[in-house]
Amino acid sequence: MTHILRNRFLGSATVGERGQIVIPAGARREYGLEIGDKIMVFASRHGLGLMLIKAEHVTRMLSDTIDQLGKIVQASANPDEVTE
């Protein structure tokens, strides 16, 4: 099964005059989106749409990635001292 078939439809939105959209209530509940939350907007993998991700999740993912990269660098410098 391709990745696109795993996507779920969560509702629809209309772009308003000022470029704003309203995220459907069910999607906001499911993903814990609250008034004032910061959302980062990314182009989808194949450029067919947009991805919305809470900013706090992006910073956490980046922090985890940096930690993992540090471990890789350490392991390559000291292959006898590899830690998990």
mmCIF file of C-alpha atoms in Angstrom:
data_model
loop_
_atom_site.group_PDB
_atom_site.id
_atom_site.type_symbol
_atom_site.label_atom_id
_atom_site.label_comp_id
_atom_site.label_asym_id
_atom_site.label_seq_id
_atom_site.Cartn_x
_atom_site.Cartn_y
_atom_site.Cartn_z
ATOM 1 C CA MET A 1 0.000 0.000 0.000
ATOM 2 C CA THR A 2 1.426 3.406 -0.901
ATOM 3 C CA HIS A 3 1.811 6.156 1.681
ATOM 4 C CA ILE A 4 -0.971 8.237 0.137
ATOM 5 C CA LEU A 5 -3.533 5.539 0.922
ATOM 6 C CA ARG A 6 -2.673 5.778 4.620
ATOM 7 C CA ASN A 7 -3.700 9.445 4.757
ATOM 8 C CA ARG A 8 -7.061 10.229 6.333
ATOM 9 C CA PHE A 9 -9.607 12.840 5.329
ATOM 10 C CA LEU A 10 -10.282 15.124 8.306
ATOM 11 C CA GLY A 11 -12.620 17.656 6.711
ATOM 12 C CA SER A 12 -12.410 20.576 4.330
ATOM 13 C CA ALA A 13 -11.682 24.276 4.634
ATOM 14 C CA THR A 14 -12.134 27.330 2.436
ATOM 15 C CA VAL A 15 -9.459 29.981 2.027
ATOM 16 C CA GLY A 16 -10.921 33.329 3.081
ATOM 17 C CA GLU A 17 -10.232 36.803 1.691
ATOM 18 C CA ARG A 18 -7.204 37.263 3.934
ATOM 19 C CA GLY A 19 -5.784 33.804 3.199
ATOM 20 C CA GLN A 20 -7.094 32.294 6.422
ATOM 21 C CA ILE A 21 -8.504 28.798 6.793
ATOM 22 C CA VAL A 22 -10.490 27.229 9.620
ATOM 23 C CA ILE A 23 -9.232 23.795 10.667
ATOM 24 C CA PRO A 24 -12.220 21.463 11.145
ATOM 25 C CA ALA A 25 -13.240 21.018 14.802
ATOM 26 C CA GLY A 26 -12.713 17.240 14.745
ATOM 27 C CA ALA A 27 -9.151 17.668 13.484
ATOM 28 C CA ARG A 28 -8.440 20.331 16.138
ATOM 29 C CA ARG A 29 -9.713 18.005 18.875
ATOM 30 C CA GLU A 30 -7.831 14.968 17.564
ATOM 31 C CA TYR A 31 -4.526 16.845 17.378
ATOM 32 C CA GLY A 32 -4.997 18.964 20.484
ATOM 33 C CA LEU A 33 -4.975 22.294 18.655
ATOM 34 C CA GLU A 34 -6.048 25.193 20.851
ATOM 35 C CA ILE A 35 -6.563 28.911 20.326
ATOM 36 C CA GLY A 36 -3.171 30.610 20.123
ATOM 37 C CA ASP A 37 -1.185 27.473 19.196
ATOM 38 C CA LYS A 38 1.610 28.142 16.709
ATOM 39 C CA ILE A 39 1.431 26.009 13.584
ATOM 40 C CA MET A 40 4.248 25.555 11.085
ATOM 41 C CA VAL A 41 3.283 25.119 7.438
ATOM 42 C CA PHE A 42 5.347 22.853 5.177
ATOM 43 C CA ALA A 43 5.000 21.779 1.556
ATOM 44 C CA SER A 44 3.974 18.152 1.285
ATOM 45 C CA ARG A 45 6.482 15.602 0.094
ATOM 46 C CA HIS A 46 5.384 15.717 -3.549
ATOM 47 C CA GLY A 47 4.317 19.360 -3.588
ATOM 48 C CA LEU A 48 0.641 18.488 -3.864
ATOM 49 C CA GLY A 49 -0.506 20.181 -0.675
ATOM 50 C CA LEU A 50 0.401 21.550 2.715
ATOM 51 C CA MET A 51 1.303 19.945 6.035
ATOM 52 C CA LEU A 52 0.444 21.680 9.303
ATOM 53 C CA ILE A 53 2.491 20.727 12.372
ATOM 54 C CA LYS A 54 2.351 22.272 15.846
ATOM 55 C CA ALA A 55 5.536 24.280 16.365
ATOM 56 C CA GLU A 56 6.246 22.540 19.683
ATOM 57 C CA HIS A 57 6.371 19.179 17.890
ATOM 58 C CA VAL A 58 8.774 20.506 15.253
ATOM 59 C CA THR A 59 11.172 21.858 17.875
ATOM 60 C CA ARG A 60 11.015 18.548 19.774
ATOM 61 C CA MET A 61 11.720 16.577 16.576
ATOM 62 C CA LEU A 62 14.662 18.836 15.748
ATOM 63 C CA SER A 63 16.046 18.535 19.277
ATOM 64 C CA ASP A 64 15.792 14.728 19.131
ATOM 65 C CA THR A 65 17.487 14.731 15.720
ATOM 66 C CA ILE A 66 20.341 16.908 17.004
ATOM 67 C CA ASP A 67 20.798 14.566 19.988
ATOM 68 C CA GLN A 68 20.947 11.559 17.665
ATOM 69 C CA LEU A 69 23.436 13.292 15.365
ATOM 70 C CA GLY A 70 25.636 14.053 18.374
ATOM 71 C CA LYS A 71 25.634 10.365 19.306
ATOM 72 C CA ILE A 72 26.545 9.405 15.744
ATOM 73 C CA VAL A 73 29.437 11.878 15.701
ATOM 74 C CA GLN A 74 30.623 10.617 19.092
ATOM 75 C CA ALA A 75 30.390 6.987 17.970
ATOM 76 C CA SER A 76 32.340 7.676 14.792
ATOM 77 C CA ALA A 77 35.073 9.468 16.760
ATOM 78 C CA ASN A 78 35.226 6.762 19.462
ATOM 79 C CA PRO A 79 33.876 3.502 18.017
ATOM 80 C CA ASP A 80 34.867 1.567 21.172
ATOM 81 C CA GLU A 81 32.675 3.794 23.400
ATOM 82 C CA VAL A 82 29.283 3.508 21.688
ATOM 83 C CA THR A 83 26.347 4.327 24.002
ATOM 84 C CA GLU A 84 22.611 3.978 23.392
#
